[in-house]
Short mmCIF file of C-alpha atoms and ligand atoms in Angstrom, two decimals:
data_model
loop_
_atom_site.label_atom_id
_atom_site.label_comp_id
_atom_site.label_asym_id
_atom_site.label_seq_id
_atom_site.Cartn_x
_atom_site.Cartn_y
_atom_site.Cartn_z
CA VAL G 188 -12.03 -8.83 29.14
CA LYS G 189 -15.36 -11.24 29.26
CA LEU G 190 -14.94 -13.97 27.05
CA GLY G 191 -18.20 -16.89 26.10
CA PRO G 192 -17.47 -20.42 27.85
CA ASP G 193 -15.94 -21.43 25.53
CA GLY G 194 -13.52 -18.52 24.86
CA SER G 195 -15.81 -16.76 22.20
CA GLY G 196 -16.19 -13.52 21.73
CA THR G 197 -19.40 -11.66 22.52
CA PRO G 198 -21.91 -13.82 21.09
CA VAL G 199 -24.79 -11.46 21.26
CA GLY G 200 -26.51 -7.85 21.71
CA VAL G 201 -23.44 -5.47 20.57
CA PRO G 202 -25.99 -2.93 19.55
CA GLY G 203 -24.82 -2.45 15.42
CA VAL G 204 -23.55 -6.12 15.19
CA PRO G 205 -25.26 -8.25 14.45
CA ASP G 206 -25.49 -11.62 16.05
CA GLY G 207 -22.08 -13.74 15.62
CA PRO G 208 -21.80 -17.73 14.56
CA GLY G 209 -21.69 -17.76 18.16
CA GLY G 210 -19.71 -15.18 19.20
CA TYR G 211 -16.47 -14.06 17.05
CA ASP G 212 -13.57 -15.37 17.27
CA VAL G 213 -10.73 -11.73 15.92
CA ALA G 214 -12.90 -8.59 15.23
CA VAL G 215 -10.91 -7.09 11.91
CA VAL G 216 -10.57 -3.68 12.46
CA GLY G 217 -10.80 -1.28 8.65
CA PHE G 218 -11.81 -3.04 6.08
CA GLY G 219 -9.39 -1.62 3.09
CA PRO G 220 -7.02 -3.88 1.41
CA VAL G 221 -5.02 -5.03 4.36
CA GLY G 222 -7.94 -4.85 6.68
CA ALA G 223 -9.81 -7.11 3.78
CA THR G 224 -6.42 -9.81 3.80
CA ALA G 225 -6.60 -10.27 6.47
CA ALA G 226 -10.16 -11.59 6.97
CA LEU G 227 -10.64 -13.63 4.27
CA THR G 228 -6.57 -15.83 5.32
CA LEU G 229 -8.93 -16.00 9.11
CA ALA G 230 -12.70 -16.83 7.83
CA ARG G 231 -11.02 -19.52 5.74
CA ALA G 232 -8.75 -20.78 8.35
CA GLY G 233 -12.43 -21.42 10.29
CA LEU G 234 -12.30 -18.75 12.83
CA ARG G 235 -15.10 -16.35 13.55
CA VAL G 236 -14.36 -12.46 11.67
CA VAL G 237 -16.05 -9.88 12.12
CA VAL G 238 -15.20 -7.23 10.32
CA LEU G 239 -15.96 -3.40 11.73
CA GLU G 240 -15.79 -0.25 8.71
CA ARG G 241 -16.36 2.89 9.39
CA GLU G 242 -17.17 4.00 5.63
CA SER G 243 -20.89 3.03 5.13
CA LEU G 244 -20.78 1.86 1.54
CA LEU G 245 -17.19 1.00 0.38
CA SER G 246 -15.58 3.27 -1.69
CA ASP G 247 -15.86 3.09 -5.25
CA ASP G 248 -14.81 7.28 -5.67
CA PRO G 249 -13.05 7.27 -8.96
CA THR G 250 -10.85 10.26 -7.80
CA GLU G 251 -9.22 7.59 -4.83
CA SER G 252 -5.66 7.09 -6.39
CA ARG G 253 -3.60 5.41 -3.87
CA ALA G 254 -2.19 1.59 -4.52
CA SER G 255 -2.15 0.99 -7.90
CA THR G 256 0.68 -1.64 -7.47
CA PHE G 257 0.59 -5.20 -6.80
CA HIS G 258 4.27 -6.75 -6.46
CA PRO G 259 4.66 -10.53 -7.22
CA PRO G 260 5.14 -11.64 -3.33
CA THR G 261 1.44 -9.90 -2.60
CA LEU G 262 -0.72 -12.05 -5.94
CA GLU G 263 1.63 -14.95 -4.37
CA ILE G 264 0.08 -14.07 -1.27
CA LEU G 265 -4.15 -12.94 -3.07
CA ASP G 266 -3.55 -16.12 -5.42
CA ASP G 267 -3.39 -18.37 -1.93
CA LEU G 268 -5.92 -16.79 -0.85
CA GLY G 269 -8.62 -17.83 -4.91
CA VAL G 270 -8.63 -14.21 -5.23
CA ALA G 271 -6.09 -13.71 -8.11
CA ASP G 272 -7.91 -13.90 -11.39
CA ARG G 273 -10.55 -12.04 -10.02
CA LEU G 274 -8.04 -9.54 -9.76
CA HIS G 275 -5.98 -10.17 -13.21
CA GLU G 276 -9.40 -9.45 -14.64
CA VAL G 277 -9.01 -6.08 -14.02
CA GLY G 278 -6.17 -5.12 -13.40
CA LEU G 279 -2.67 -4.70 -16.09
CA VAL G 280 -0.07 -6.80 -16.19
CA SER G 281 3.08 -4.34 -16.04
CA ASP G 282 6.33 -6.38 -16.69
CA THR G 283 8.79 -3.17 -16.88
CA PHE G 284 9.58 -0.31 -15.94
CA GLN G 285 11.86 2.55 -17.03
CA TYR G 286 14.23 5.17 -14.70
CA ARG G 287 14.00 8.57 -16.91
CA ASP G 288 15.67 11.57 -16.34
CA ARG G 289 13.54 14.47 -17.67
CA THR G 290 15.97 15.74 -20.14
CA ASP G 291 17.99 12.21 -20.88
CA GLY G 292 15.12 10.23 -21.14
CA VAL G 293 16.08 6.51 -21.08
CA ILE G 294 18.39 5.55 -18.55
CA ALA G 295 17.61 2.42 -17.10
CA HIS G 296 14.87 -0.59 -18.58
CA PHE G 297 13.92 -3.13 -15.99
CA ASP G 298 12.60 -6.17 -17.28
CA LEU G 299 10.43 -8.53 -14.95
CA ALA G 300 11.06 -12.30 -17.47
CA SER G 301 14.19 -11.94 -15.57
CA ILE G 302 12.82 -12.97 -11.82
CA ALA G 303 10.27 -15.56 -13.76
CA GLY G 304 12.80 -18.25 -12.28
CA ASP G 305 11.86 -17.45 -8.72
CA THR G 306 8.42 -15.84 -8.72
CA SER G 307 5.39 -17.58 -10.58
CA PHE G 308 4.19 -13.48 -10.91
CA PRO G 309 7.27 -11.45 -12.87
CA TYR G 310 5.72 -8.32 -13.35
CA ARG G 311 3.50 -5.36 -11.23
CA LEU G 312 -0.62 -6.16 -12.01
CA GLN G 313 -1.81 -2.78 -11.12
CA SER G 314 -5.37 -2.03 -10.58
CA GLU G 315 -6.47 -0.35 -8.59
CA GLN G 316 -6.62 -0.98 -4.49
CA ARG G 317 -10.32 -0.76 -4.35
CA ASN G 318 -10.87 -3.26 -6.50
CA LEU G 319 -9.14 -6.23 -4.48
CA VAL G 320 -10.98 -5.03 -1.44
CA GLU G 321 -14.65 -5.48 -3.50
CA ILE G 322 -13.27 -8.97 -5.32
CA ILE G 323 -12.82 -10.13 -0.99
CA ASP G 324 -16.00 -8.14 0.25
CA ALA G 325 -18.05 -10.38 -2.66
CA GLU G 326 -15.82 -13.39 -0.90
CA LEU G 327 -16.91 -12.43 2.49
CA ARG G 328 -20.03 -12.82 2.40
CA THR G 329 -20.19 -15.96 0.63
CA LEU G 330 -18.07 -17.38 4.33
CA PRO G 331 -20.65 -18.04 7.76
CA ASN G 332 -18.34 -17.26 10.10
CA THR G 333 -17.79 -14.07 9.25
CA THR G 334 -19.45 -10.67 9.59
CA VAL G 335 -19.12 -7.63 7.81
CA VAL G 336 -20.40 -4.56 9.91
CA MET G 337 -20.30 -0.82 7.66
CA GLY G 338 -20.68 2.21 9.43
CA THR G 339 -19.40 0.98 12.67
CA GLU G 340 -16.77 3.02 14.30
CA VAL G 341 -14.30 1.13 16.81
CA THR G 342 -13.87 4.48 19.02
CA GLY G 343 -11.27 2.42 21.84
CA LEU G 344 -10.49 -0.64 22.80
CA ARG G 345 -9.25 -2.55 26.16
CA THR G 346 -6.52 -5.36 26.82
CA GLY G 347 -6.26 -8.16 28.48
CA ASP G 348 -4.14 -11.43 28.79
CA GLU G 349 -7.37 -12.75 26.91
CA GLY G 350 -8.54 -10.96 24.87
CA ALA G 351 -9.97 -7.01 24.13
CA GLU G 352 -12.99 -4.98 24.65
CA LEU G 353 -13.86 -2.64 21.27
CA SER G 354 -15.86 0.15 22.30
CA LEU G 355 -18.06 1.01 19.01
CA SER G 356 -19.61 4.41 17.11
CA THR G 357 -22.70 2.59 18.08
CA GLY G 358 -22.66 2.94 22.42
CA GLY G 359 -22.14 -0.79 22.26
CA ARG G 360 -19.03 -3.30 23.42
CA LEU G 361 -17.44 -6.00 21.74
CA HIS G 362 -15.42 -8.50 23.37
CA VAL G 363 -12.97 -11.19 20.89
CA ARG G 364 -10.02 -13.22 21.53
CA TRP G 365 -8.10 -11.28 18.90
CA VAL G 366 -8.04 -7.57 16.93
CA ILE G 367 -5.94 -7.05 14.04
CA ALA G 368 -5.64 -3.05 13.91
CA ALA G 369 -6.00 -2.83 10.09
CA ASP G 370 -7.86 0.77 10.75
CA GLY G 371 -5.40 3.06 8.59
CA ALA G 372 -3.18 5.77 8.97
CA SER G 373 -5.13 7.90 11.85
CA SER G 374 -5.49 4.29 13.38
CA ALA G 375 -7.69 4.47 16.70
CA ILE G 376 -6.62 1.83 17.42
CA ARG G 377 -2.83 2.72 17.54
CA ASN G 378 -4.04 6.19 19.81
CA SER G 379 -5.46 4.21 22.29
CA LEU G 380 -2.97 2.13 22.84
CA GLY G 381 -0.79 4.93 23.12
CA ILE G 382 2.10 4.06 20.67
CA ALA G 383 4.02 5.88 19.23
CA PHE G 384 4.20 7.36 15.37
CA ASP G 385 7.09 8.84 14.56
CA GLY G 386 8.18 10.00 11.32
CA ILE G 387 8.10 13.13 9.00
CA THR G 388 5.67 14.58 7.07
CA TYR G 389 7.01 15.30 3.67
CA PRO G 390 7.99 18.82 2.32
CA GLU G 391 5.71 18.46 -0.35
CA HIS G 392 2.34 17.39 -1.43
CA PHE G 393 2.45 15.18 -3.96
CA LEU G 394 -0.69 16.16 -6.94
CA VAL G 395 -1.74 12.79 -9.06
CA VAL G 396 -3.22 13.44 -12.10
CA SER G 397 -5.75 10.63 -14.01
CA THR G 398 -5.91 10.77 -17.89
CA THR G 399 -7.06 9.29 -21.01
CA GLU G 400 -4.35 9.94 -23.05
CA ASP G 401 -1.95 7.61 -24.15
CA PHE G 402 1.44 8.46 -23.52
CA ALA G 403 2.84 5.72 -25.18
CA ALA G 404 1.69 7.07 -28.44
CA LEU G 405 3.76 10.07 -27.27
CA ILE G 406 6.95 9.06 -25.48
CA PRO G 407 7.83 6.64 -28.01
CA GLY G 408 9.38 3.65 -25.72
CA ILE G 409 8.21 4.94 -22.68
CA ALA G 410 7.55 1.20 -20.23
CA THR G 411 3.90 1.06 -18.52
CA VAL G 412 5.68 2.47 -14.72
CA ASN G 413 8.67 5.26 -15.51
CA TYR G 414 10.32 7.08 -12.30
CA VAL G 415 11.50 10.11 -14.44
CA SER G 416 13.99 12.28 -11.21
CA ASP G 417 14.61 16.41 -12.68
CA PRO G 418 15.70 18.86 -9.82
CA VAL G 419 12.51 20.92 -10.91
CA GLU G 420 9.95 18.29 -11.33
CA TRP G 421 10.47 15.14 -10.53
CA LEU G 422 7.51 12.60 -11.74
CA VAL G 423 5.92 9.14 -12.04
CA MET G 424 4.23 8.00 -14.06
CA LEU G 425 2.40 4.85 -14.55
CA LYS G 426 -0.34 2.90 -16.70
CA THR G 427 -3.08 1.59 -14.75
CA PRO G 428 -6.57 0.12 -16.88
CA LEU G 429 -8.33 3.17 -17.29
CA HIS G 430 -5.56 6.18 -17.53
CA TRP G 431 -1.43 7.25 -17.05
CA ARG G 432 -1.23 8.12 -13.95
CA VAL G 433 1.52 11.28 -14.01
CA LEU G 434 3.22 12.03 -9.81
CA PHE G 435 3.63 15.78 -9.75
CA PRO G 436 5.16 17.14 -5.95
CA ILE G 437 4.07 20.39 -5.39
CA PRO G 438 4.73 22.77 -2.12
CA SER G 439 2.07 22.01 0.68
CA SER G 440 0.90 25.24 1.20
CA ASP G 441 -3.33 25.47 0.46
CA GLU G 442 -2.81 28.24 -1.80
CA ALA G 443 -0.49 25.92 -3.98
CA ALA G 444 -2.99 23.40 -3.62
CA GLU G 445 -5.71 25.38 -5.18
CA LEU G 446 -3.62 26.60 -7.59
CA ALA G 447 -2.83 23.22 -8.66
CA LEU G 448 -5.34 21.69 -9.40
CA ARG G 449 -7.52 24.08 -11.70
CA PRO G 450 -7.21 22.83 -15.08
CA GLU G 451 -4.69 25.53 -16.42
CA GLU G 452 -2.17 24.35 -14.50
CA VAL G 453 -3.17 20.67 -14.29
CA GLN G 454 -2.75 20.89 -18.90
CA ARG G 455 0.99 23.25 -18.41
CA ARG G 456 1.84 20.19 -15.98
CA LEU G 457 1.21 17.95 -18.91
CA GLN G 458 2.04 19.62 -22.10
CA ALA G 459 5.13 19.95 -21.05
CA ILE G 460 5.94 16.60 -20.01
CA ALA G 461 4.51 16.22 -23.83
CA PRO G 462 3.01 18.55 -25.95
CA LEU G 463 -0.51 17.75 -27.02
CA PRO G 464 -2.52 20.21 -30.14
CA ARG G 465 -5.03 20.19 -28.60
CA ALA G 466 -5.60 19.81 -24.54
CA TYR G 467 -5.30 16.49 -22.42
CA GLU G 468 -8.02 14.28 -21.27
CA VAL G 469 -8.12 14.48 -18.43
CA ALA G 470 -10.81 12.21 -16.07
CA HIS G 471 -9.01 13.16 -12.84
CA SER G 472 -6.29 15.25 -10.55
CA ARG G 473 -6.15 14.67 -6.62
CA ILE G 474 -3.45 15.92 -3.69
CA TYR G 475 -2.03 14.12 -1.18
CA ARG G 476 -0.11 14.17 2.44
CA VAL G 477 2.56 12.35 2.55
CA HIS G 478 4.63 11.52 5.26
CA GLN G 479 7.00 8.35 6.42
CA ARG G 480 6.32 6.95 9.71
CA VAL G 481 7.01 3.47 11.63
CA ALA G 482 4.56 2.85 15.06
CA ASP G 483 6.98 2.10 18.22
CA ARG G 484 5.20 -0.85 18.64
CA PHE G 485 3.16 -3.89 16.69
CA ARG G 486 1.83 -5.82 18.84
CA VAL G 487 0.65 -5.69 22.03
CA GLY G 488 -0.97 -8.85 23.90
CA ARG G 489 -3.65 -9.89 21.83
CA VAL G 490 -3.94 -6.92 19.42
CA LEU G 491 -1.75 -6.87 15.98
CA LEU G 492 -0.98 -3.67 14.05
CA ALA G 493 -0.94 -4.05 10.16
CA GLY G 494 -0.31 -1.55 7.10
CA ASP G 495 -0.83 1.65 7.46
CA ALA G 496 -2.39 1.81 11.31
CA ALA G 497 1.48 0.81 11.43
CA HIS G 498 3.66 2.56 9.25
CA ILE G 499 2.73 4.95 6.53
CA ASN G 500 5.58 6.20 3.46
CA ASN G 501 5.78 7.37 0.33
CA PRO G 502 4.04 5.88 -2.84
CA LEU G 503 7.57 5.86 -4.65
CA GLY G 504 7.72 2.48 -5.22
CA GLY G 505 4.58 1.11 -4.82
CA MET G 506 4.94 0.10 -0.89
CA GLY G 507 3.05 0.61 1.81
CA MET G 508 0.31 -1.01 0.80
CA ASN G 509 1.53 -4.28 -0.13
CA SER G 510 3.64 -4.31 2.65
CA GLY G 511 0.65 -4.15 5.12
CA ILE G 512 -0.40 -6.70 2.47
CA HIS G 513 2.25 -8.60 3.72
CA ASP G 514 1.73 -7.44 7.16
CA ALA G 515 -1.82 -9.26 7.55
CA ALA G 516 -0.12 -12.51 5.37
CA ALA G 517 2.09 -12.93 8.45
CA ALA G 518 -0.31 -11.40 10.90
CA THR G 519 -3.01 -14.36 10.35
CA GLU G 520 -0.11 -17.42 10.24
CA ALA G 521 0.86 -15.57 13.75
CA ILE G 522 -2.43 -16.17 15.24
CA LEU G 523 -3.63 -19.82 13.31
CA SER G 524 -0.31 -20.71 14.68
CA ALA G 525 -1.24 -19.76 18.04
CA GLU G 526 -3.74 -20.48 18.51
CA LYS G 527 -3.17 -24.26 17.96
CA GLY G 528 -0.51 -23.10 20.74
CA ASP G 529 2.46 -22.55 19.69
CA THR G 530 3.09 -18.32 19.73
CA ALA G 531 6.83 -17.91 18.63
CA LEU G 532 5.83 -16.70 15.15
CA LEU G 533 2.92 -13.68 17.36
CA ASP G 534 6.40 -13.59 19.25
CA ARG G 535 8.62 -12.34 15.84
CA TYR G 536 5.57 -10.89 14.70
CA GLU G 537 6.78 -7.02 15.51
CA GLU G 538 10.06 -7.70 15.52
CA THR G 539 10.17 -9.64 11.67
CA ARG G 540 7.64 -6.56 10.07
CA ARG G 541 8.39 -3.19 12.49
CA ALA G 542 12.09 -4.22 10.44
CA VAL G 543 10.83 -4.65 7.24
CA ALA G 544 8.90 -1.60 7.37
CA HIS G 545 11.77 0.61 9.14
CA ASP G 546 14.43 -0.99 7.34
CA TYR G 547 13.45 -0.66 4.24
CA VAL G 548 10.88 0.32 3.07
CA ARG G 549 10.72 3.87 4.95
CA VAL G 550 14.56 3.81 3.38
CA VAL G 551 14.08 2.66 0.18
CA THR G 552 10.99 4.67 -0.41
CA HIS G 553 13.13 7.73 1.04
CA ARG G 554 16.55 7.02 -1.29
CA ASN G 555 13.47 6.75 -4.31
CA TRP G 556 12.47 10.43 -3.40
CA GLU G 557 16.07 12.00 -2.50
CA VAL G 558 17.46 10.50 -5.94
CA LEU G 559 13.93 11.73 -7.95
CA GLN G 560 15.22 14.90 -7.35
CA GLU G 561 18.92 15.10 -6.42
CA ALA G 562 20.07 18.98 -8.17
CA ASP G 563 23.78 18.03 -7.97
CA ALA G 564 25.03 17.70 -11.50
CA GLU G 565 28.52 15.65 -10.82
CA GLU G 566 26.10 13.05 -8.64
CA ARG G 567 23.43 12.77 -10.72
CA ALA G 568 25.60 11.32 -13.43
CA ARG G 569 27.19 9.39 -10.96
CA GLN G 570 23.71 8.28 -10.04
CA ASN G 571 22.59 7.27 -13.60
CA GLU G 572 25.78 5.61 -14.46
CA HIS G 573 24.85 3.26 -11.75
CA MET G 574 21.47 2.89 -13.28
CA ARG G 575 22.52 2.63 -16.09
CA GLN G 576 25.36 -0.37 -14.94
CA VAL G 577 22.90 -2.54 -12.65
CA ALA G 578 20.55 -2.64 -15.83
CA ALA G 579 23.16 -3.99 -18.34
CA ASP G 580 24.25 -6.49 -15.72
CA PRO G 581 21.87 -9.45 -15.44
CA VAL G 582 22.88 -10.58 -11.79
CA LYS G 583 22.84 -6.95 -10.56
CA ALA G 584 19.54 -6.55 -12.75
CA ARG G 585 17.79 -9.67 -10.79
CA GLU G 586 19.19 -8.52 -7.03
CA HIS G 587 17.77 -5.58 -8.25
CA LEU G 588 15.03 -6.61 -9.20
CA LEU G 589 14.15 -8.68 -5.92
CA ARG G 590 14.48 -6.16 -4.04
CA THR G 591 11.99 -4.05 -5.95
CA SER G 592 9.46 -6.16 -5.81
CA MET G 593 9.75 -6.74 -2.56
CA LEU G 594 10.56 -10.12 -2.64
CA VAL G 595 13.18 -9.87 -0.99
CA SER G 596 12.00 -7.87 2.39
CA ALA G 597 8.76 -10.49 1.37
CA ARG G 598 10.13 -13.48 2.34
CA SER G 599 13.13 -12.02 4.65
CA VAL G 600 13.05 -13.60 8.26
CA PRO G 601 14.74 -12.74 12.00
CA GLN G 602 17.72 -14.44 12.22
CA ASP G 603 17.91 -16.51 15.88
C1 FAD S 1274 -0.59 8.73 -3.89
C2 FAD S 1274 -1.21 7.41 -2.94
C3 FAD S 1274 -0.48 5.99 -4.40
C4 FAD S 1274 -0.12 5.29 -3.88
N1 FAD S 1274 0.83 4.15 -4.54
C5 FAD S 1274 0.90 2.65 -3.96
C6 FAD S 1274 0.72 2.09 -4.22
O1 FAD S 1274 1.10 1.83 -6.18
N2 FAD S 1274 1.58 1.07 -4.32
C7 FAD S 1274 1.43 0.11 -2.62
O2 FAD S 1274 1.30 -1.34 -2.46
N3 FAD S 1274 0.66 1.30 -2.04
C8 FAD S 1274 0.95 2.61 -2.40
N4 FAD S 1274 -0.24 3.57 -1.62
C9 FAD S 1274 -0.18 3.29 0.57
C10 FAD S 1274 -1.77 2.75 -0.11
O3 FAD S 1274 -2.74 3.84 0.14
C11 FAD S 1274 -1.61 2.12 1.70
O4 FAD S 1274 -0.12 2.03 1.94
C12 FAD S 1274 -3.04 1.66 1.93
O5 FAD S 1274 -3.33 1.70 1.49
C13 FAD S 1274 -3.09 0.38 3.24
O6 FAD S 1274 -4.23 -0.42 3.40
P1 FAD S 1274 -4.96 0.10 4.96
O7 FAD S 1274 -5.88 -1.48 4.22
O8 FAD S 1274 -3.20 -0.58 5.63
O9 FAD S 1274 -5.71 1.60 5.29
P2 FAD S 1274 -6.30 1.94 4.81
O10 FAD S 1274 -6.44 1.62 2.89
O11 FAD S 1274 -6.61 3.70 5.06
O12 FAD S 1274 -8.51 1.37 5.04
C14 FAD S 1274 -7.97 1.71 6.69
C15 FAD S 1274 -9.92 1.44 6.83
O13 FAD S 1274 -9.43 1.49 8.08
C16 FAD S 1274 -11.04 2.26 8.07
N5 FAD S 1274 -11.23 3.10 9.83
C17 FAD S 1274 -10.22 3.50 9.89
N6 FAD S 1274 -10.52 4.46 11.10
C18 FAD S 1274 -11.24 3.41 11.38
C19 FAD S 1274 -11.90 3.08 12.44
N7 FAD S 1274 -12.08 3.86 14.08
N8 FAD S 1274 -13.18 1.57 12.72
C20 FAD S 1274 -13.90 1.33 11.50
N9 FAD S 1274 -12.87 2.03 10.83
C21 FAD S 1274 -11.16 2.68 10.70
C22 FAD S 1274 -11.13 3.56 7.63
O14 FAD S 1274 -12.12 3.73 6.21
C23 FAD S 1274 -10.08 2.03 5.94
O15 FAD S 1274 -11.61 2.01 4.98
C24 FAD S 1274 -0.10 4.92 -1.86
C25 FAD S 1274 -0.69 6.29 -1.43
C26 FAD S 1274 -0.53 7.13 -2.23
C27 FAD S 1274 -1.57 7.87 -0.97
#
């Protein structure tokens, strides 16, 4: 890996990459919410950053229904970066959530006001993940030390003691001192490094339907986020700024997916939640395959994996993007302190963030999936009673909220 005399990466002449401000210190691969957060943090700190994104344009696909929940510690990170206000302008504050049973109704109601003493943001902000990328994109374009290169895929990587060499789809090779691999679940960088990504694929697919009908008017007392358990068809129902979104499990075959997307089937599913005397207005429907996987390594030398490139989980609890943004905060802090000569955080990055992904996000989201579909009547009754007791006890309710809002995991550091 060749670096310039001042330790910077390739200064000029890489096909498809504009000449940087005297070269680039860091390449951020992937411009999703995780890469965007990492890029802005490093750029604000004065490093020369190049962002490499495979797609030619930022996603404006309205049917893309991935992360919409920003938890309190994520809002704290984005606030430090100066982008939380703009995210709030295109978001919906959601300060309560419920566990419900499809037959029995509300089991437990939680109000995030109980953690107002623990965070400046005692609520979830519902906003599409692409909104964050757009806001950060506008911000990055004002910074002279950052270049966002769209339509350029990283196809391979070689690492060395001083940095890494990235192979690009344009045919060029870029040398940088640091790489943040935020290139999503199929990460080319993770694959180039031969890092295992073991785990499971869930037996069902997840159908996400967005409707402009107001479930709050149809189901009195419903919160803006609801986990609705049922042994046959559990649901997640949440309000986003523009829609109500419902997540249904469906069988994983191609035929089942094709059937589930038919308008009459979508209507059948929605009418079964709350009957309407007419058809539901459906904005869009989309199917996702869902996995639970954690990379074996989160760092190889000067290459740090973050977000879906490092771990993927089911969306029950809204933790994938959030924990990815927490990775971005930890990875950038580690790089910035290594730049000042202190490598302690760098050495701990893998241990800290892998522990959160493997022992917390993976476990909690999988447990949420199990609880939602529990088929044994006695066990369901026991679970429901447990949640009623937690909600009724202020100390236990606060602990539950600190865990589900990720404040505990975001602030955890490994014990020496
Ligand atoms: C139905 C559903 C609901 C979800 N809801 C939530 C939620 O409420 N809360 C939550 O926290 N999470 C949620 N998630 C998870 C969340 O969407 C992901 O965790 C999040 O998108 C991860 O962000 P990322 O930036 O790591 O990856 P991505 O968003 O996948 O971005 C990766 C980027 O890298 C680019 N790229 C890929 N390969 C290359 C390459 N070789 N070279 C250059 N660029 C490349 C891609 O084009 C993409 O832009 C949900 C997921 C699903 C499926």
